[in-house]
Tab-separated table of N, CA and C in Angstrom:
chain	number	residue	atom	x	y	z
A	1	UNK	N	25.007	22.520	-2.577
A	1	UNK	CA	23.727	23.014	-2.846
A	1	UNK	C	23.076	23.909	-1.925
A	2	UNK	N	22.340	24.757	-2.443
A	2	UNK	CA	22.229	25.603	-1.563
A	2	UNK	C	20.861	24.874	-0.380
A	3	UNK	N	20.950	25.580	0.701
A	3	UNK	CA	20.078	25.269	1.568
A	3	UNK	C	18.242	25.135	1.442
A	4	UNK	N	18.153	26.420	0.319
A	4	UNK	CA	17.226	26.565	0.113
A	4	UNK	C	16.429	24.874	-1.254
A	5	UNK	N	17.434	24.486	-1.463
A	5	UNK	CA	17.442	23.399	-2.719
A	5	UNK	C	17.116	22.400	-1.796
A	6	UNK	N	18.100	22.166	-1.098
A	6	UNK	CA	18.181	20.823	0.072
A	6	UNK	C	17.367	21.002	0.772
A	7	UNK	N	16.137	22.076	1.353
A	7	UNK	CA	15.161	22.056	1.842
A	7	UNK	C	13.834	21.824	0.902
A	8	UNK	N	13.752	21.726	-0.159
A	8	UNK	CA	12.811	21.364	-0.964
A	8	UNK	C	12.641	20.040	-1.274
A	9	UNK	N	14.417	19.195	-1.533
A	9	UNK	CA	14.361	17.871	-1.658
A	9	UNK	C	13.408	17.309	-0.299
A	10	UNK	N	13.973	17.612	0.722
A	10	UNK	CA	13.998	17.355	1.475
A	10	UNK	C	12.738	17.059	1.940
A	11	UNK	N	11.768	18.124	1.603
A	11	UNK	CA	10.116	18.703	2.035
A	11	UNK	C	9.269	17.422	0.888
A	12	UNK	N	9.660	17.427	-0.285
A	12	UNK	CA	9.431	16.295	-1.503
A	12	UNK	C	9.878	15.096	-1.207
A	13	UNK	N	10.965	14.153	-0.210
A	13	UNK	CA	11.143	13.355	-0.119
A	13	UNK	C	10.445	13.307	0.882
A	14	UNK	N	10.097	13.836	2.225
A	14	UNK	CA	9.013	13.627	3.079
A	14	UNK	C	7.505	13.119	2.530
A	15	UNK	N	7.201	14.228	1.650
A	15	UNK	CA	5.576	13.810	0.972
A	15	UNK	C	5.477	12.699	0.477
A	16	UNK	N	6.893	11.715	-0.287
A	16	UNK	CA	6.470	10.416	-1.254
A	16	UNK	C	7.020	9.781	0.050
A	17	UNK	N	7.301	9.832	1.221
A	17	UNK	CA	7.177	8.619	1.632
A	17	UNK	C	6.250	8.465	2.920
A	18	UNK	N	5.492	9.805	2.761
A	18	UNK	CA	4.249	9.846	3.580
A	18	UNK	C	3.215	9.000	3.249
A	19	UNK	N	3.417	9.001	1.406
A	19	UNK	CA	2.852	8.881	0.479
A	19	UNK	C	2.266	7.455	0.672
A	20	UNK	N	3.755	6.738	0.418
A	20	UNK	CA	3.950	5.091	0.314
A	20	UNK	C	3.289	5.052	1.826
A	21	UNK	N	3.770	5.452	2.853
A	21	UNK	CA	2.783	4.475	3.473
A	21	UNK	C	1.591	4.828	3.757
A	22	UNK	N	0.723	5.724	3.622
A	22	UNK	CA	-0.398	5.751	3.321
A	22	UNK	C	-1.224	4.558	2.698
A	23	UNK	N	-0.527	4.663	1.204
A	23	UNK	CA	-0.953	3.642	0.574
A	23	UNK	C	-0.587	2.082	0.885
A	24	UNK	N	0.354	1.864	1.377
A	24	UNK	CA	0.820	0.868	1.670
A	24	UNK	C	-0.590	0.072	3.572
A	25	UNK	N	-0.870	1.479	4.154
A	25	UNK	CA	-1.693	1.327	5.126
A	25	UNK	C	-2.727	0.786	4.361
A	26	UNK	N	-3.622	1.543	3.776
A	26	UNK	CA	-4.703	0.924	3.019
A	26	UNK	C	-5.288	-0.344	2.409
A	27	UNK	N	-3.720	-0.755	2.245
A	27	UNK	CA	-3.881	-2.320	1.535
A	27	UNK	C	-4.148	-3.445	2.690
A	28	UNK	N	-2.718	-2.559	3.885
A	28	UNK	CA	-2.640	-3.890	4.919
A	28	UNK	C	-3.867	-4.098	5.728
A	29	UNK	N	-4.539	-2.543	5.870
A	29	UNK	CA	-5.706	-2.622	6.404
A	29	UNK	C	-6.850	-3.263	5.464
A	30	UNK	N	-7.011	-3.137	4.464
A	30	UNK	CA	-7.843	-4.282	4.105
A	30	UNK	C	-7.619	-5.767	4.520
A	31	UNK	N	-6.659	-6.502	4.250
A	31	UNK	CA	-5.857	-7.419	4.738
A	31	UNK	C	-5.940	-7.896	6.175
A	32	UNK	N	-6.486	-6.661	7.098
A	32	UNK	CA	-6.819	-7.347	8.114
A	32	UNK	C	-8.071	-7.800	8.048
A	33	UNK	N	-8.738	-6.696	7.195
A	33	UNK	CA	-10.448	-6.483	7.819
A	33	UNK	C	-10.372	-7.626	6.783
A	34	UNK	N	-10.098	-8.105	5.932
A	34	UNK	CA	-10.178	-9.435	4.965
A	34	UNK	C	-10.047	-10.402	6.261
A	35	UNK	N	-8.761	-10.658	6.983
A	35	UNK	CA	-9.022	-12.174	7.996
A	35	UNK	C	-9.526	-11.843	9.062
A	36	UNK	N	-10.110	-10.981	9.535
A	36	UNK	CA	-10.922	-10.193	10.725
A	36	UNK	C	-12.421	-10.329	10.001
A	37	UNK	N	-13.030	-10.857	9.246
A	37	UNK	CA	-14.277	-10.889	8.548
A	37	UNK	C	-14.868	-9.733	8.673
A	38	UNK	N	-14.752	-8.548	8.661
A	38	UNK	CA	-15.370	-7.359	8.358
A	38	UNK	C	-16.188	-7.535	7.399
A	39	UNK	N	-17.145	-6.742	8.347
A	39	UNK	CA	-18.623	-6.788	7.516
A	39	UNK	C	-18.689	-5.724	6.295
A	40	UNK	N	-18.579	-6.593	4.876
A	40	UNK	CA	-18.800	-5.592	3.848
A	40	UNK	C	-19.565	-5.090	3.045
A	41	UNK	N	-20.929	-5.170	4.083
A	41	UNK	CA	-21.919	-4.363	3.743
A	41	UNK	C	-21.960	-2.732	4.595
A	42	UNK	N	-20.915	-2.700	5.506
A	42	UNK	CA	-20.175	-1.025	5.666
A	42	UNK	C	-19.892	-0.530	5.033
A	43	UNK	N	-20.255	0.779	4.529
A	43	UNK	CA	-19.731	1.959	3.709
A	43	UNK	C	-17.993	1.599	3.766
A	44	UNK	N	-17.588	2.038	5.559
A	44	UNK	CA	-16.438	2.165	5.281
A	44	UNK	C	-15.305	0.962	4.892
A	45	UNK	N	-15.754	-0.005	5.614
A	45	UNK	CA	-15.090	-1.495	4.617
A	45	UNK	C	-15.070	-1.473	3.513
A	46	UNK	N	-15.794	-0.972	2.773
A	46	UNK	CA	-16.174	-1.081	1.085
A	46	UNK	C	-15.440	0.161	0.339
A	47	UNK	N	-15.247	0.989	0.714
A	47	UNK	CA	-13.899	1.717	0.092
A	47	UNK	C	-12.662	1.352	0.601
A	48	UNK	N	-12.560	0.618	2.092
A	48	UNK	CA	-11.334	0.206	2.085
A	48	UNK	C	-10.417	-0.838	1.297
A	49	UNK	N	-11.918	-2.106	0.695
A	49	UNK	CA	-11.446	-2.620	-0.287
A	49	UNK	C	-11.468	-2.355	-1.420
A	50	UNK	N	-12.018	-1.376	-1.822
A	50	UNK	CA	-12.556	-0.553	-3.400
A	50	UNK	C	-10.714	-0.339	-3.463
A	51	UNK	N	-10.575	0.588	-2.593
A	51	UNK	CA	-9.425	1.589	-2.544
A	51	UNK	C	-7.700	0.436	-2.920
A	52	UNK	N	-8.086	-0.389	-2.088
A	52	UNK	CA	-7.144	-1.832	-1.803
A	52	UNK	C	-6.987	-2.033	-2.956
A	53	UNK	N	-8.429	-2.819	-3.990
A	53	UNK	CA	-8.021	-3.232	-4.501
A	53	UNK	C	-7.519	-2.476	-5.817
A	54	UNK	N	-8.014	-1.130	-6.251
A	54	UNK	CA	-6.943	-0.418	-7.097
A	54	UNK	C	-5.768	-0.266	-6.818
A	55	UNK	N	-5.138	-0.323	-5.719
A	55	UNK	CA	-4.363	-0.068	-5.358
A	55	UNK	C	-3.046	-1.539	-5.774
A	56	UNK	N	-3.501	-1.953	-5.496
A	56	UNK	CA	-2.960	-3.916	-5.530
A	56	UNK	C	-3.915	-4.052	-6.930
A	57	UNK	N	-3.825	-3.578	-7.876
A	57	UNK	CA	-4.930	-4.200	-9.524
A	57	UNK	C	-3.452	-4.541	-10.052
A	58	UNK	N	-2.241	-3.975	-9.409
A	58	UNK	CA	-1.419	-4.892	-10.523
A	58	UNK	C	-0.970	-6.130	-9.827
A	59	UNK	N	-0.976	-6.449	-8.766
A	59	UNK	CA	-0.547	-7.508	-8.300
A	59	UNK	C	-1.183	-8.501	-7.540
A	60	UNK	N	-2.948	-7.853	-7.710
A	60	UNK	CA	-3.635	-9.372	-7.136
A	60	UNK	C	-3.632	-10.158	-8.431
A	61	UNK	N	-3.920	-11.291	-7.704
A	61	UNK	CA	-4.000	-13.140	-8.748
A	61	UNK	C	-2.693	-13.202	-9.079
A	62	UNK	N	-2.223	-12.415	-8.366
A	62	UNK	CA	0.045	-12.528	-9.304
A	62	UNK	C	-0.056	-14.213	-9.166
A	63	UNK	N	-0.209	-14.178	-7.812
A	63	UNK	CA	-0.171	-15.433	-7.263
A	63	UNK	C	-1.094	-16.494	-6.695
A	64	UNK	N	-1.203	-17.718	-7.070
A	64	UNK	CA	-2.463	-18.299	-7.163
A	64	UNK	C	-2.442	-19.608	-5.752
A	65	UNK	N	-3.091	-19.323	-4.893
A	65	UNK	CA	-3.180	-20.343	-3.370
A	65	UNK	C	-4.209	-20.807	-3.490
A	66	UNK	N	-4.809	-22.525	-2.825
A	66	UNK	CA	-5.865	-22.954	-2.510
A	66	UNK	C	-6.873	-22.662	-1.212
A	67	UNK	N	-6.088	-21.418	-0.752
A	67	UNK	CA	-7.275	-21.337	0.294
A	67	UNK	C	-7.204	-19.719	-0.126
A	68	UNK	N	-8.482	-19.069	0.427
A	68	UNK	CA	-8.597	-17.775	0.220
A	68	UNK	C	-7.838	-16.681	0.751
A	69	UNK	N	-7.509	-16.765	1.931
A	69	UNK	CA	-6.952	-15.917	2.523
A	69	UNK	C	-5.534	-15.767	2.445
A	70	UNK	N	-4.887	-17.219	1.790
A	70	UNK	CA	-3.394	-16.546	1.234
A	70	UNK	C	-3.220	-15.775	-0.267
A	71	UNK	N	-4.621	-15.469	-0.685
A	71	UNK	CA	-4.314	-15.165	-1.878
A	71	UNK	C	-4.678	-13.527	-1.500
A	72	UNK	N	-4.957	-13.119	-1.112
A	72	UNK	CA	-5.276	-11.595	-0.245
A	72	UNK	C	-4.011	-11.723	0.260
A	73	UNK	N	-3.543	-12.485	1.689
A	73	UNK	CA	-2.206	-12.089	1.995
A	73	UNK	C	-1.146	-11.886	1.213
A	74	UNK	N	-0.900	-12.545	0.253
A	74	UNK	CA	0.453	-12.506	-0.672
A	74	UNK	C	-0.174	-11.064	-2.310
A	75	UNK	N	-1.421	-11.285	-2.450
A	75	UNK	CA	-1.960	-10.200	-3.455
A	75	UNK	C	-1.360	-9.389	-3.455
A	76	UNK	N	-2.382	-8.651	-2.154
A	76	UNK	CA	-2.098	-7.117	-1.774
A	76	UNK	C	-1.128	-6.638	-0.511
A	77	UNK	N	-0.125	-8.105	0.242
A	77	UNK	CA	0.723	-8.116	0.731
A	77	UNK	C	1.689	-7.352	-0.064
A	78	UNK	N	2.230	-7.985	-0.773
A	78	UNK	CA	2.955	-7.356	-2.044
A	78	UNK	C	3.479	-6.327	-2.845
A	79	UNK	N	1.930	-5.539	-3.224
A	79	UNK	CA	1.274	-4.707	-3.419
A	79	UNK	C	2.084	-3.640	-2.349
A	80	UNK	N	1.808	-3.963	-0.744
A	80	UNK	CA	2.103	-2.596	-0.291
A	80	UNK	C	3.760	-2.891	0.788
A	81	UNK	N	4.264	-4.051	0.527
A	81	UNK	CA	5.761	-4.041	0.135
A	81	UNK	C	6.248	-3.160	-0.746
A	82	UNK	N	6.021	-3.032	-2.385
A	82	UNK	CA	6.295	-2.164	-3.412
A	82	UNK	C	6.140	-1.306	-3.079
A	83	UNK	N	4.787	-0.525	-2.334
A	83	UNK	CA	4.751	0.583	-2.483
A	83	UNK	C	5.707	1.466	-1.023
A	84	UNK	N	6.007	0.545	0.063
A	84	UNK	CA	6.707	0.894	0.766
A	84	UNK	C	8.342	1.107	0.291
A	85	UNK	N	8.933	0.102	-0.362
A	85	UNK	CA	9.852	-0.348	-0.343
A	85	UNK	C	10.545	1.126	-1.894
A	86	UNK	N	9.619	0.672	-2.691
A	86	UNK	CA	10.196	2.243	-3.865
A	86	UNK	C	9.758	3.618	-2.985
A	87	UNK	N	8.515	3.648	-2.876
A	87	UNK	CA	8.531	5.008	-2.026
A	87	UNK	C	9.298	5.579	-0.727
A	88	UNK	N	10.019	4.402	-0.133
A	88	UNK	CA	11.404	4.952	1.194
A	88	UNK	C	12.399	4.894	0.471
A	89	UNK	N	12.627	4.331	-1.134
A	89	UNK	CA	13.554	4.330	-2.054
A	89	UNK	C	14.106	5.627	-2.483
A	90	UNK	N	12.854	5.976	-3.355
A	90	UNK	CA	13.052	7.215	-4.100
A	90	UNK	C	13.327	8.753	-2.589
A	91	UNK	N	12.010	8.599	-2.070
A	91	UNK	CA	12.490	9.649	-0.698
A	91	UNK	C	14.190	9.494	-0.066
A	92	UNK	N	14.573	8.318	0.177
A	92	UNK	CA	15.746	8.226	0.802
A	92	UNK	C	17.366	8.820	-0.439
A	93	UNK	N	17.037	8.910	-1.907
A	93	UNK	CA	17.425	9.152	-2.963
A	93	UNK	C	17.013	10.869	-2.669
A	94	UNK	N	15.743	11.377	-2.644
A	94	UNK	CA	16.001	13.268	-2.735
A	94	UNK	C	16.884	13.443	-1.762
A	95	UNK	N	16.441	12.637	0.079
A	95	UNK	CA	17.455	13.196	0.511
A	95	UNK	C	18.764	13.462	0.342
A	96	UNK	N	19.714	12.423	0.226
A	96	UNK	CA	20.716	12.725	-0.158
A	96	UNK	C	20.941	13.588	-1.765
A	97	UNK	N	20.106	13.586	-2.111
A	97	UNK	CA	20.354	14.740	-3.030
A	97	UNK	C	20.932	14.813	-4.476
């Protein structure tokens, strides 16, 4: 494999890993804001909530618990873990080549 191709794969891997980290960060930030009872009237808090809700739309309400905090942690947390796992797995695969 030429150094140029390997460099391109490495750059793509880095971008994928960073995107996965950012997506997971937004979701984890919402979990923390929820647990710390952040002011939902704040525009930034609302943006984080809306973004996390969209990102975790497929996993939110996948499990149901009696406590609302448990639903948030599992529903959003699962999405964050999946984004991290898949993003870094794809990035690692690209790096290897």
